[in-house]
DNA sequence: ACCCTTATTGCGCGGCTGTCCAATAACGTC
DNA sequence: GACGTTATTGGACAGCCGCGCAATAAGGGT
C-alpha cells in the first residue's frame, strides 16, 4: 500500500487507462482493468474521478492533447506558413504510427454513451481544425496561398485525414499508411493554390516566392 | 404465441434489431431489447442466430445492403458514366437523411469485438468503393474522364464522404448536411477532369461531349 | 509520540449481459 | 382426431459492469 500524492495518482490512473485502452480499446476498458494495471484496488479510482466516463475523458485528453501540443511545437519551429503546414503533416505521419487513431474512433463511437468523453473529443477535434485553418489564414496574409474559405478547407482536409485513417484501420493492405498523408497533402495543396509536392519537400528545396 | 415461418421470423428479428439500433445504437442493442421490441421471449433469437454478433451482422447487412442495392438501381437508370456518378451522389444525399451513418460508425467501432459484424461492414465497404471505381473506369473507357488510378480515386472519394459524415455527426452545425455531398462531388470532379458542377446538374443541362 | 487527515482497501449491492436448456404450445401430416 | 415436428417460452446460469461505503493504514504537522 504505497501512498501517492493526489496529482501523482491522478496521472498514474490516466497513464494506466491509456495502457489498457491501447490494447483492449476504450469501450472495453473497465474500472477493474485500470486498477489491476496499477496494482491497486478498484475503489481508489472513484476517489479521484466521479465516474468512469471522466476517467476515459481525462485519458483521451492526455493522449490527444499531447499529440496536439507536440504538433503545435513542431509547427512553431518553422517561420513561414508553408513550412508549418509541412511540419503539421510530418507530425501527423509520426503520430499515426502507433494506434492513435483507434483512440479517436473509440471516442467518437462512445460519445453518445459517455458525455464527458464526447465533449472532450469534440473540443480537441475543433482544436485540430483551427490549427489548420489559422495556418492557412497566415499563408493568405503572407500572399503565398489562395483560399476564399480557410475554415471550410480545414474541415475538408481534416475529414479526409479522418476518413482515410478510418479506411486504413478497416482495410489494412488496400490503403498504404503513407498514402493517407500524401493524399491529404495533395488535396490541401490544390485547395490553397500551392504547386504539387510543395508540402512534402524540405524547406531548402522550395522555390522562394519573391 | 403466434408461430411464424423461419424466414418470416428471421426477417422480423432483423427488422426489430434495426429499429432498436436506430435509437439506442448498435453497441447497446441487446438480445432482450430485440425480443421486447418483437414482443417475444429472448430465447427465440438464439433459435435463429447462433450469437448476438450474427444478429447485428445480419441487421447491418440488411440496412447497408439495401442502401447499396437502391443506389445501384438508381445508377443503372443512367446510360452514361457521368450520369451514374451524379445518381450515386444523389442517392447518397437521400440515404444520409436518416441516421444511416451512425450505423456505419457503430459497425466500425464494434468490429474488433464482433467478428461477424466486422467482416460484414468490411465487405460492404469494399462494395461501395468498387461501385465508384468501376463507374470511373467506364468513364475513362468512354473518353469522358481522365484518371490514371480509378481505384485510388475511389478510395479517396469514399474516405472523404466518410470523414465528412463523421464530422457532420460529431459537430452538427459547423458542417452543413449539403456540404458533405457537394464537397465530395467537387473533389471527384477535379480528380477525373470534369468541369466543376458537372455532377450536380441534371443530365439535360450537361454539355454533350462529341 | 501523538493525532488528524486522507489515501487506500476490500467487498457488497443492484443491474446488466450473452448463452443455454427443459418445458410448452402450435401447426402440418397421416 | 392423434401424433410428431418444431417454433416458442421463461427462467437459470455465470460473468461482467459501475458505483458506494465502512474499515484500514499511511504519513505529515505539532
Tab-separated table of C-alpha atoms (C1' of nucleotides) in Angstrom:
chain	number	residue	atom	x	y	z
A	1	UNK	CA	0.000	0.000	0.000
A	2	UNK	CA	2.099	2.816	-1.302
A	3	UNK	CA	0.578	6.190	-0.759
A	4	UNK	CA	0.928	8.734	-3.546
A	5	UNK	CA	0.165	12.423	-3.820
A	6	UNK	CA	-3.195	13.233	-5.436
A	7	UNK	CA	-1.624	14.676	-8.573
A	8	UNK	CA	0.786	11.757	-8.982
A	9	UNK	CA	-2.002	9.238	-8.503
A	10	UNK	CA	-4.247	11.011	-10.958
A	11	UNK	CA	-1.531	10.885	-13.564
A	12	UNK	CA	-0.884	7.229	-12.888
A	13	UNK	CA	-4.568	6.418	-13.295
A	14	UNK	CA	-4.600	8.238	-16.618
A	15	UNK	CA	-1.419	6.513	-17.776
A	16	UNK	CA	-2.733	3.094	-16.754
A	17	UNK	CA	-6.035	3.786	-18.511
A	18	UNK	CA	-4.222	4.614	-21.740
A	19	UNK	CA	-2.092	1.496	-21.432
A	20	UNK	CA	-5.179	-0.683	-21.082
A	21	UNK	CA	-7.170	1.198	-23.726
A	22	UNK	CA	-4.389	0.829	-26.289
A	23	UNK	CA	-4.765	-2.947	-26.214
A	24	UNK	CA	-8.405	-3.553	-25.285
A	25	UNK	CA	-9.973	-0.449	-26.753
A	26	UNK	CA	-11.672	2.317	-24.811
A	27	UNK	CA	-15.093	0.716	-24.776
A	28	UNK	CA	-13.733	-2.386	-23.041
A	29	UNK	CA	-11.618	-0.553	-20.513
A	30	UNK	CA	-13.213	-1.065	-17.107
A	31	UNK	CA	-12.503	0.256	-13.649
A	32	UNK	CA	-11.200	-3.133	-12.599
A	33	UNK	CA	-8.872	-3.300	-15.599
A	34	UNK	CA	-7.272	0.008	-14.764
A	35	UNK	CA	-6.963	-0.917	-11.084
A	36	UNK	CA	-5.323	-4.233	-11.962
A	37	UNK	CA	-2.931	-2.436	-14.309
A	38	UNK	CA	-1.873	-0.181	-11.439
A	39	UNK	CA	-1.859	-2.995	-8.909
A	40	UNK	CA	-4.322	-1.220	-6.659
A	41	UNK	CA	-7.938	-1.635	-5.674
A	42	UNK	CA	-10.743	-0.513	-7.933
A	43	UNK	CA	-12.316	1.760	-5.341
A	44	UNK	CA	-9.280	4.019	-5.496
A	45	UNK	CA	-10.234	5.232	-8.935
A	46	UNK	CA	-13.572	6.544	-7.765
A	47	UNK	CA	-11.711	8.514	-5.139
A	48	UNK	CA	-10.198	10.647	-7.903
A	49	UNK	CA	-12.825	10.503	-10.620
A	50	UNK	CA	-16.537	10.712	-10.125
A	51	UNK	CA	-17.296	8.297	-12.942
A	52	UNK	CA	-15.617	6.029	-15.464
A	53	UNK	CA	-16.736	8.454	-18.166
A	54	UNK	CA	-14.470	11.122	-16.689
A	55	UNK	CA	-11.563	8.721	-16.387
A	56	UNK	CA	-11.772	7.960	-20.089
A	57	UNK	CA	-12.258	11.630	-20.939
A	58	UNK	CA	-9.172	12.602	-18.939
A	59	UNK	CA	-7.157	9.804	-20.549
A	60	UNK	CA	-8.237	10.826	-24.027
A	61	UNK	CA	-7.467	14.449	-23.273
A	62	UNK	CA	-3.989	13.465	-22.137
A	63	UNK	CA	-3.265	11.404	-25.258
A	64	UNK	CA	-4.816	13.647	-27.873
A	65	UNK	CA	-3.767	16.823	-26.101
A	66	UNK	CA	-0.139	15.747	-26.025
A	67	UNK	CA	-0.290	14.940	-29.716
A	68	UNK	CA	-1.734	18.360	-30.418
A	69	UNK	CA	0.859	20.145	-28.275
A	70	UNK	CA	3.717	18.252	-29.927
A	71	UNK	CA	2.392	19.098	-33.354
A	72	UNK	CA	1.995	22.767	-32.453
A	73	UNK	CA	5.558	22.809	-31.138
A	74	UNK	CA	6.873	21.224	-34.329
A	75	UNK	CA	4.966	23.772	-36.395
A	76	UNK	CA	6.337	26.690	-34.397
A	77	UNK	CA	9.857	25.810	-35.469
A	78	UNK	CA	9.004	26.967	-38.985
A	79	UNK	CA	8.640	30.674	-39.566
A	80	UNK	CA	6.516	30.556	-42.737
A	81	UNK	CA	3.026	29.146	-43.184
A	82	UNK	CA	4.096	26.640	-45.825
A	83	UNK	CA	6.754	25.234	-43.533
A	84	UNK	CA	4.256	24.993	-40.694
A	85	UNK	CA	1.791	23.038	-42.805
A	86	UNK	CA	4.601	20.741	-43.927
A	87	UNK	CA	5.510	20.246	-40.261
A	88	UNK	CA	1.875	19.504	-39.494
A	89	UNK	CA	1.759	16.623	-41.947
A	90	UNK	CA	5.141	15.337	-40.841
A	91	UNK	CA	3.903	15.250	-37.258
A	92	UNK	CA	0.680	13.558	-38.326
A	93	UNK	CA	2.674	10.838	-40.053
A	94	UNK	CA	4.592	10.161	-36.858
A	95	UNK	CA	1.623	10.193	-34.505
A	96	UNK	CA	-0.171	7.847	-36.868
A	97	UNK	CA	2.407	5.132	-36.330
A	98	UNK	CA	1.019	3.927	-33.047
A	99	UNK	CA	-2.660	3.189	-32.594
A	100	UNK	CA	-3.579	6.833	-32.053
A	101	UNK	CA	-6.430	6.762	-34.495
A	102	UNK	CA	-8.142	3.809	-32.861
A	103	UNK	CA	-8.466	6.039	-29.799
A	104	UNK	CA	-10.264	8.678	-31.842
A	105	UNK	CA	-12.568	6.117	-33.399
A	106	UNK	CA	-13.460	4.706	-29.989
A	107	UNK	CA	-14.048	8.202	-28.644
A	108	UNK	CA	-16.416	9.067	-31.478
A	109	UNK	CA	-18.377	5.869	-31.129
A	110	UNK	CA	-18.618	6.108	-27.330
A	111	UNK	CA	-19.534	9.789	-27.435
A	112	UNK	CA	-23.262	9.091	-27.244
A	113	UNK	CA	-22.901	6.921	-24.164
A	114	UNK	CA	-20.214	8.911	-22.351
A	115	UNK	CA	-20.956	12.649	-22.245
A	116	UNK	CA	-17.604	13.783	-20.833
A	117	UNK	CA	-15.638	11.762	-23.372
A	118	UNK	CA	-17.809	13.095	-26.172
A	119	UNK	CA	-17.311	16.693	-25.116
A	120	UNK	CA	-13.560	16.219	-24.844
A	121	UNK	CA	-13.146	14.633	-28.247
A	122	UNK	CA	-15.315	17.322	-29.786
A	123	UNK	CA	-13.226	20.063	-28.228
A	124	UNK	CA	-9.932	18.562	-29.350
A	125	UNK	CA	-11.239	17.904	-32.819
A	126	UNK	CA	-12.141	21.554	-33.215
A	127	UNK	CA	-8.684	22.492	-31.940
A	128	UNK	CA	-7.087	20.456	-34.730
A	129	UNK	CA	-9.318	22.093	-37.311
A	130	UNK	CA	-8.479	25.554	-36.022
A	131	UNK	CA	-4.784	24.750	-36.153
A	132	UNK	CA	-5.055	24.032	-39.872
A	133	UNK	CA	-7.430	26.911	-40.602
A	134	UNK	CA	-5.321	29.548	-38.851
A	135	UNK	CA	-2.175	28.388	-40.601
A	136	UNK	CA	-3.892	28.665	-43.964
A	137	UNK	CA	-5.078	32.143	-42.972
A	138	UNK	CA	-1.471	33.120	-42.259
A	139	UNK	CA	-0.473	31.814	-45.655
A	140	UNK	CA	-3.103	34.016	-47.246
A	141	UNK	CA	-1.917	37.060	-45.325
A	142	UNK	CA	1.631	36.332	-46.428
A	143	UNK	CA	0.430	36.110	-50.009
A	144	UNK	CA	1.730	32.559	-50.570
A	145	UNK	CA	-1.661	30.858	-50.538
A	146	UNK	CA	-5.028	31.480	-52.145
A	147	UNK	CA	-8.217	30.306	-50.434
A	148	UNK	CA	-11.559	32.043	-50.057
A	149	UNK	CA	-12.746	29.904	-47.133
A	150	UNK	CA	-9.875	28.626	-44.957
A	151	UNK	CA	-12.303	27.301	-42.377
A	152	UNK	CA	-14.135	25.052	-44.822
A	153	UNK	CA	-10.870	23.942	-46.376
A	154	UNK	CA	-9.551	22.958	-42.963
A	155	UNK	CA	-12.656	20.873	-42.320
A	156	UNK	CA	-12.213	19.137	-45.653
A	157	UNK	CA	-8.568	18.309	-45.006
A	158	UNK	CA	-9.316	17.070	-41.501
A	159	UNK	CA	-12.228	14.997	-42.795
A	160	UNK	CA	-10.074	13.480	-45.498
A	161	UNK	CA	-7.400	12.582	-42.954
A	162	UNK	CA	-10.015	11.019	-40.694
A	163	UNK	CA	-11.742	9.148	-43.466
A	164	UNK	CA	-8.503	7.790	-44.857
A	165	UNK	CA	-7.342	6.750	-41.390
A	166	UNK	CA	-10.675	5.016	-40.971
A	167	UNK	CA	-10.197	3.040	-44.175
A	168	UNK	CA	-6.602	2.326	-43.259
A	169	UNK	CA	-7.741	0.876	-39.940
A	170	UNK	CA	-10.561	-1.100	-41.533
A	171	UNK	CA	-8.721	-2.357	-44.595
A	172	UNK	CA	-5.048	-2.793	-43.827
A	173	UNK	CA	-3.402	-3.620	-47.107
A	174	UNK	CA	-5.568	-1.860	-49.659
A	175	UNK	CA	-4.521	1.558	-48.402
A	176	UNK	CA	-0.890	2.182	-47.545
A	177	UNK	CA	-0.017	4.135	-44.454
A	178	UNK	CA	1.961	6.672	-46.449
A	179	UNK	CA	-0.940	7.280	-48.837
A	180	UNK	CA	-3.036	8.800	-46.068
A	181	UNK	CA	-0.796	11.806	-45.529
A	182	UNK	CA	0.269	12.037	-49.178
A	183	UNK	CA	-3.287	12.241	-50.415
A	184	UNK	CA	-4.395	14.725	-47.785
A	185	UNK	CA	-1.354	16.850	-48.521
A	186	UNK	CA	-2.058	16.863	-52.239
A	187	UNK	CA	-5.680	17.821	-51.610
A	188	UNK	CA	-4.646	20.751	-49.432
A	189	UNK	CA	-2.047	21.935	-51.951
A	190	UNK	CA	-4.707	22.014	-54.637
A	191	UNK	CA	-7.110	23.958	-52.415
A	192	UNK	CA	-4.683	26.713	-51.453
A	193	UNK	CA	-3.019	27.068	-54.837
A	194	UNK	CA	0.324	25.506	-53.962
A	195	UNK	CA	2.385	23.576	-56.544
A	196	UNK	CA	2.029	19.827	-56.084
A	197	UNK	CA	4.665	18.424	-53.769
A	198	UNK	CA	5.411	21.699	-52.025
A	199	UNK	CA	4.435	20.425	-48.588
A	200	UNK	CA	6.351	17.169	-48.993
A	201	UNK	CA	9.701	18.760	-49.783
A	202	UNK	CA	12.011	20.083	-47.047
A	203	UNK	CA	12.241	23.872	-46.868
A	204	UNK	CA	15.594	24.135	-48.644
A	205	UNK	CA	14.210	22.681	-51.841
A	206	UNK	CA	11.279	25.050	-52.051
A	207	UNK	CA	11.274	27.862	-54.554
A	208	UNK	CA	11.246	31.232	-52.816
A	209	UNK	CA	8.324	33.407	-53.808
A	210	UNK	CA	9.540	36.985	-54.104
B	1	UNK	CA	-47.828	-17.098	-29.011
B	2	UNK	CA	-48.043	-16.611	-32.736
B	3	UNK	CA	-45.984	-19.072	-34.693
B	4	UNK	CA	-44.154	-17.757	-37.765
B	5	UNK	CA	-42.250	-19.427	-40.554
B	6	UNK	CA	-38.487	-19.473	-40.098
B	7	UNK	CA	-37.869	-16.995	-42.912
B	8	UNK	CA	-40.543	-14.576	-41.710
B	9	UNK	CA	-39.268	-14.739	-38.153
B	10	UNK	CA	-35.688	-14.166	-39.255
B	11	UNK	CA	-36.748	-11.067	-41.131
B	12	UNK	CA	-38.733	-9.804	-38.181
B	13	UNK	CA	-35.747	-10.242	-35.883
B	14	UNK	CA	-33.587	-8.270	-38.297
B	15	UNK	CA	-36.209	-5.546	-38.644
B	16	UNK	CA	-36.670	-5.288	-34.877
B	17	UNK	CA	-32.902	-5.158	-34.381
B	18	UNK	CA	-32.627	-2.249	-36.795
B	19	UNK	CA	-35.484	-0.467	-35.099
B	20	UNK	CA	-33.782	-0.744	-31.718
B	21	UNK	CA	-30.311	0.021	-33.077
B	22	UNK	CA	-31.520	3.200	-34.754
B	23	UNK	CA	-32.397	4.704	-31.390
B	24	UNK	CA	-30.027	3.059	-28.912
B	25	UNK	CA	-27.074	2.407	-31.173
B	26	UNK	CA	-25.726	-0.972	-32.176
B	27	UNK	CA	-23.418	-1.334	-29.200
B	28	UNK	CA	-26.323	-1.016	-26.769
B	29	UNK	CA	-28.689	-3.290	-28.630
B	30	UNK	CA	-29.145	-6.389	-26.514
B	31	UNK	CA	-30.925	-9.676	-27.033
B	32	UNK	CA	-33.579	-8.648	-24.543
B	33	UNK	CA	-34.130	-5.319	-26.297
B	34	UNK	CA	-34.813	-7.003	-29.608
B	35	UNK	CA	-37.087	-9.582	-28.001
B	36	UNK	CA	-39.059	-6.859	-26.218
B	37	UNK	CA	-39.362	-4.947	-29.487
B	38	UNK	CA	-40.902	-8.024	-31.116
B	39	UNK	CA	-42.965	-8.872	-28.049
B	40	UNK	CA	-41.464	-12.339	-27.787
B	41	UNK	CA	-39.068	-14.110	-25.467
B	42	UNK	CA	-35.331	-13.605	-25.711
B	43	UNK	CA	-34.546	-17.270	-26.172
B	44	UNK	CA	-36.275	-17.204	-29.526
B	45	UNK	CA	-33.486	-15.152	-31.062
B	46	UNK	CA	-30.871	-17.784	-30.330
B	47	UNK	CA	-33.072	-20.277	-32.114
B	48	UNK	CA	-32.352	-18.423	-35.349
B	49	UNK	CA	-28.936	-16.889	-34.721
B	50	UNK	CA	-26.012	-18.585	-33.038
B	51	UNK	CA	-24.833	-15.376	-31.394
B	52	UNK	CA	-25.727	-11.729	-30.937
B	53	UNK	CA	-22.778	-10.884	-33.164
B	54	UNK	CA	-24.507	-12.588	-36.073
B	55	UNK	CA	-27.805	-10.867	-35.351
B	56	UNK	CA	-26.115	-7.484	-35.598
B	57	UNK	CA	-24.178	-8.539	-38.678
B	58	UNK	CA	-27.354	-9.680	-40.404
B	59	UNK	CA	-29.141	-6.466	-39.448
B	60	UNK	CA	-26.293	-4.333	-40.726
B	61	UNK	CA	-26.146	-6.325	-43.938
B	62	UNK	CA	-29.863	-5.743	-44.437
B	63	UNK	CA	-29.638	-1.990	-43.893
B	64	UNK	CA	-26.422	-1.277	-45.756
B	65	UNK	CA	-27.128	-3.861	-48.442
B	66	UNK	CA	-30.494	-2.297	-49.223
B	67	UNK	CA	-28.886	1.117	-49.463
B	68	UNK	CA	-26.299	-0.276	-51.849
B	69	UNK	CA	-28.884	-2.046	-53.980
B	70	UNK	CA	-31.056	1.069	-54.180
B	71	UNK	CA	-28.088	3.165	-55.190
B	72	UNK	CA	-27.052	0.663	-57.847
B	73	UNK	CA	-30.584	0.654	-59.197
B	74	UNK	CA	-30.667	4.443	-59.329
B	75	UNK	CA	-27.345	4.455	-61.144
B	76	UNK	CA	-28.495	1.910	-63.703
B	77	UNK	CA	-31.173	4.290	-64.906
B	78	UNK	CA	-28.457	6.470	-66.421
B	79	UNK	CA	-26.722	5.192	-69.521
B	80	UNK	CA	-23.535	7.245	-69.271
B	81	UNK	CA	-20.863	7.169	-66.585
B	82	UNK	CA	-21.285	10.839	-65.687
B	83	UNK	CA	-24.992	10.374	-65.117
B	84	UNK	CA	-24.333	7.313	-62.995
B	85	UNK	CA	-21.920	9.193	-60.750
B	86	UNK	CA	-24.414	12.022	-60.451
B	87	UNK	CA	-27.045	9.451	-59.479
B	88	UNK	CA	-24.631	7.994	-56.941
B	89	UNK	CA	-24.285	11.300	-55.123
B	90	UNK	CA	-27.989	11.995	-55.336
B	91	UNK	CA	-28.686	8.628	-53.719
B	92	UNK	CA	-26.041	9.268	-51.067
B	93	UNK	CA	-27.724	12.552	-50.180
B	94	UNK	CA	-31.006	10.779	-49.659
B	95	UNK	CA	-29.676	7.827	-47.641
B	96	UNK	CA	-27.815	10.294	-45.471
B	97	UNK	CA	-31.016	11.867	-44.256
B	98	UNK	CA	-31.831	9.215	-41.711
B	99	UNK	CA	-29.235	8.007	-39.249
B	100	UNK	CA	-27.611	5.649	-41.742
B	101	UNK	CA	-24.136	6.833	-40.997
B	102	UNK	CA	-24.399	6.224	-37.264
B	103	UNK	CA	-24.878	2.573	-38.161
B	104	UNK	CA	-21.599	2.553	-40.083
B	105	UNK	CA	-19.791	4.293	-37.247
B	106	UNK	CA	-21.079	1.756	-34.744
B	107	UNK	CA	-20.142	-1.105	-37.044
B	108	UNK	CA	-16.578	0.169	-37.410
B	109	UNK	CA	-16.134	0.675	-33.707
B	110	UNK	CA	-17.646	-2.695	-32.785
B	111	UNK	CA	-15.693	-4.531	-35.452
B	112	UNK	CA	-12.918	-5.510	-33.068
B	113	UNK	CA	-15.334	-7.051	-30.590
B	114	UNK	CA	-17.791	-8.619	-33.039
B	115	UNK	CA	-16.072	-10.594	-35.801
B	116	UNK	CA	-19.137	-11.243	-37.941
B	117	UNK	CA	-20.197	-7.592	-37.860
B	118	UNK	CA	-16.671	-6.502	-38.706
B	119	UNK	CA	-16.456	-8.836	-41.676
B	120	UNK	CA	-19.829	-7.693	-42.968
B	121	UNK	CA	-19.065	-3.994	-42.762
B	122	UNK	CA	-15.710	-4.561	-44.412
B	123	UNK	CA	-17.311	-6.450	-47.276
B	124	UNK	CA	-19.971	-3.802	-47.875
B	125	UNK	CA	-17.471	-1.005	-47.652
B	126	UNK	CA	-15.388	-2.578	-50.382
B	127	UNK	CA	-18.539	-2.977	-52.460
B	128	UNK	CA	-19.184	0.767	-52.253
B	129	UNK	CA	-15.617	1.519	-53.266
B	130	UNK	CA	-15.837	-0.854	-56.215
B	131	UNK	CA	-19.065	0.775	-57.316
B	132	UNK	CA	-17.330	4.136	-57.595
B	133	UNK	CA	-14.142	2.735	-59.090
B	134	UNK	CA	-15.875	0.758	-61.823
B	135	UNK	CA	-18.012	3.716	-62.818
B	136	UNK	CA	-14.919	5.890	-63.130
B	137	UNK	CA	-13.327	3.155	-65.232
B	138	UNK	CA	-16.347	3.247	-67.544
B	139	UNK	CA	-15.967	6.991	-67.825
B	140	UNK	CA	-12.374	6.528	-68.873
B	141	UNK	CA	-13.311	3.927	-71.477
B	142	UNK	CA	-15.950	6.290	-72.824
B	143	UNK	CA	-13.331	9.024	-73.036
B	144	UNK	CA	-15.257	11.469	-70.830
B	145	UNK	CA	-12.984	11.143	-67.786
B	146	UNK	CA	-9.256	11.168	-67.177
B	147	UNK	CA	-7.795	9.257	-64.236
B	148	UNK	CA	-4.685	7.122	-64.032
B	149	UNK	CA	-5.747	5.240	-60.877
B	150	UNK	CA	-9.544	4.876	-60.566
B	151	UNK	CA	-9.152	2.539	-57.613
B	152	UNK	CA	-7.189	5.018	-55.520
B	153	UNK	CA	-9.506	7.839	-56.546
B	154	UNK	CA	-12.493	5.819	-55.411
B	155	UNK	CA	-10.878	5.226	-52.025
B	156	UNK	CA	-10.210	8.931	-51.678
B	157	UNK	CA	-13.789	9.896	-52.515
B	158	UNK	CA	-15.203	7.276	-50.185
B	159	UNK	CA	-12.849	8.357	-47.417
B	160	UNK	CA	-13.818	11.971	-47.874
B	161	UNK	CA	-17.505	11.063	-47.693
B	162	UNK	CA	-16.899	9.038	-44.555
B	163	UNK	CA	-14.745	11.677	-42.919
B	164	UNK	CA	-17.203	14.448	-43.670
B	165	UNK	CA	-20.103	12.355	-42.411
B	166	UNK	CA	-18.096	11.740	-39.269
B	167	UNK	CA	-17.598	15.444	-38.699
B	168	UNK	CA	-21.217	16.130	-39.529
B	169	UNK	CA	-22.282	13.618	-36.882
B	170	UNK	CA	-19.808	14.952	-34.332
B	171	UNK	CA	-20.305	18.654	-34.953
B	172	UNK	CA	-23.837	19.350	-36.086
B	173	UNK	CA	-23.908	22.986	-37.061
B	174	UNK	CA	-20.373	23.685	-38.191
B	175	UNK	CA	-20.760	21.449	-41.233
B	176	UNK	CA	-23.958	21.587	-43.242
B	177	UNK	CA	-25.537	18.398	-44.451
B	178	UNK	CA	-25.426	19.544	-48.054
B	179	UNK	CA	-21.734	20.378	-47.850
B	180	UNK	CA	-20.828	16.734	-47.394
B	181	UNK	CA	-22.000	15.643	-50.811
B	182	UNK	CA	-21.093	18.926	-52.501
B	183	UNK	CA	-17.510	18.794	-51.340
B	184	UNK	CA	-17.046	15.135	-52.196
B	185	UNK	CA	-18.558	15.745	-55.623
B	186	UNK	CA	-16.220	18.660	-56.293
B	187	UNK	CA	-13.228	16.568	-55.233
B	188	UNK	CA	-14.191	13.772	-57.596
B	189	UNK	CA	-14.788	16.163	-60.482
B	190	UNK	CA	-11.295	17.569	-60.018
B	191	UNK	CA	-9.768	14.106	-59.935
B	192	UNK	CA	-11.350	12.827	-63.132
B	193	UNK	CA	-11.021	16.014	-65.120
B	194	UNK	CA	-14.678	17.035	-65.155
B	195	UNK	CA	-15.777	20.684	-65.186
B	196	UNK	CA	-16.859	21.844	-61.744
B	197	UNK	CA	-20.561	21.349	-61.192
B	198	UNK	CA	-20.976	18.655	-63.819
B	199	UNK	CA	-22.186	16.036	-61.354
B	200	UNK	CA	-24.595	18.393	-59.622
B	201	UNK	CA	-26.504	19.392	-62.763
B	202	UNK	CA	-29.281	17.236	-64.182
B	203	UNK	CA	-28.398	15.434	-67.408
B	204	UNK	CA	-30.236	17.872	-69.682
B	205	UNK	CA	-28.072	20.808	-68.666
B	206	UNK	CA	-24.824	18.986	-69.325
B	207	UNK	CA	-22.769	19.784	-72.397
B	208	UNK	CA	-22.663	16.806	-74.718
B	209	UNK	CA	-19.134	15.630	-75.464
B	210	UNK	CA	-18.986	14.608	-79.138
C	1	DA	C1'	4.963	10.060	20.258
C	2	DC	C1'	0.560	11.535	19.324
C	3	DC	C1'	-3.318	12.695	16.314
C	4	DC	C1'	-5.808	14.003	12.452
C	5	DT	C1'	-6.219	13.993	7.740
C	6	DT	C1'	-6.839	11.222	3.843
C	7	DA	C1'	-5.147	7.782	0.516
C	8	DT	C1'	-6.291	3.101	0.056
C	9	DT	C1'	-8.607	-1.242	0.788
C	10	DG	C1'	-11.954	-4.932	0.048
C	11	DC	C1'	-16.199	-6.131	-0.639
C	12	DG	C1'	-21.096	-5.787	-1.387
C	13	DC	C1'	-25.007	-4.145	-3.995
C	14	DG	C1'	-28.118	-3.874	-7.992
C	15	DG	C1'	-28.227	-4.367	-12.579
C	16	DC	C1'	-26.947	-5.750	-16.924
C	17	DT	C1'	-25.056	-9.072	-20.441
C	18	DG	C1'	-24.942	-13.468	-23.738
C	19	DT	C1'	-25.932	-18.175	-23.752
C	20	DC	C1'	-28.209	-22.406	-22.794
C	21	DC	C1'	-31.996	-25.678	-21.849
C	22	DA	C1'	-36.059	-28.207	-20.337
C	23	DA	C1'	-40.905	-27.475	-20.749
C	24	DT	C1'	-44.716	-25.949	-23.558
C	25	DA	C1'	-47.773	-24.963	-27.262
C	26	DA	C1'	-48.783	-24.530	-32.103
C	27	DC	C1'	-49.073	-26.452	-36.583
C	28	DG	C1'	-48.833	-29.772	-40.522
C	29	DT	C1'	-49.448	-34.702	-41.656
C	30	DC	C1'	-51.364	-39.123	-41.640
D	1	DG	C1'	-58.621	-36.718	-34.064
D	2	DA	C1'	-53.971	-38.492	-32.793
D	3	DC	C1'	-49.042	-37.739	-33.494
D	4	DG	C1'	-44.634	-35.876	-34.356
D	5	DT	C1'	-42.096	-31.908	-35.580
D	6	DT	C1'	-40.572	-27.550	-34.131
D	7	DA	C1'	-41.393	-22.678	-33.002
D	8	DT	C1'	-41.617	-20.535	-28.671
D	9	DT	C1'	-41.397	-19.855	-23.760
D	10	DG	C1'	-39.391	-18.358	-19.404
D	11	DG	C1'	-36.061	-18.614	-16.468
D	12	DA	C1'	-31.401	-20.279	-14.749
D	13	DC	C1'	-26.615	-19.581	-15.066
D	14	DA	C1'	-22.076	-17.484	-14.894
D	15	DG	C1'	-19.914	-13.430	-15.545
D	16	DC	C1'	-19.272	-8.682	-16.047
D	17	DC	C1'	-20.169	-3.812	-15.045
D	18	DG	C1'	-20.127	0.964	-12.348
D	19	DC	C1'	-20.610	2.656	-8.008
D	20	DG	C1'	-20.625	3.349	-2.885
D	21	DC	C1'	-19.169	2.688	1.750
D	22	DA	C1'	-17.232	1.294	6.190
D	23	DA	C1'	-12.814	-0.078	7.737
D	24	DT	C1'	-7.898	0.381	7.485
D	25	DA	C1'	-3.377	2.237	7.266
D	26	DA	C1'	-0.081	5.639	5.961
D	27	DG	C1'	2.121	9.898	6.814
D	28	DG	C1'	2.713	14.773	7.949
D	29	DG	C1'	2.200	18.538	11.484
D	30	DT	C1'	2.602	19.589	16.154
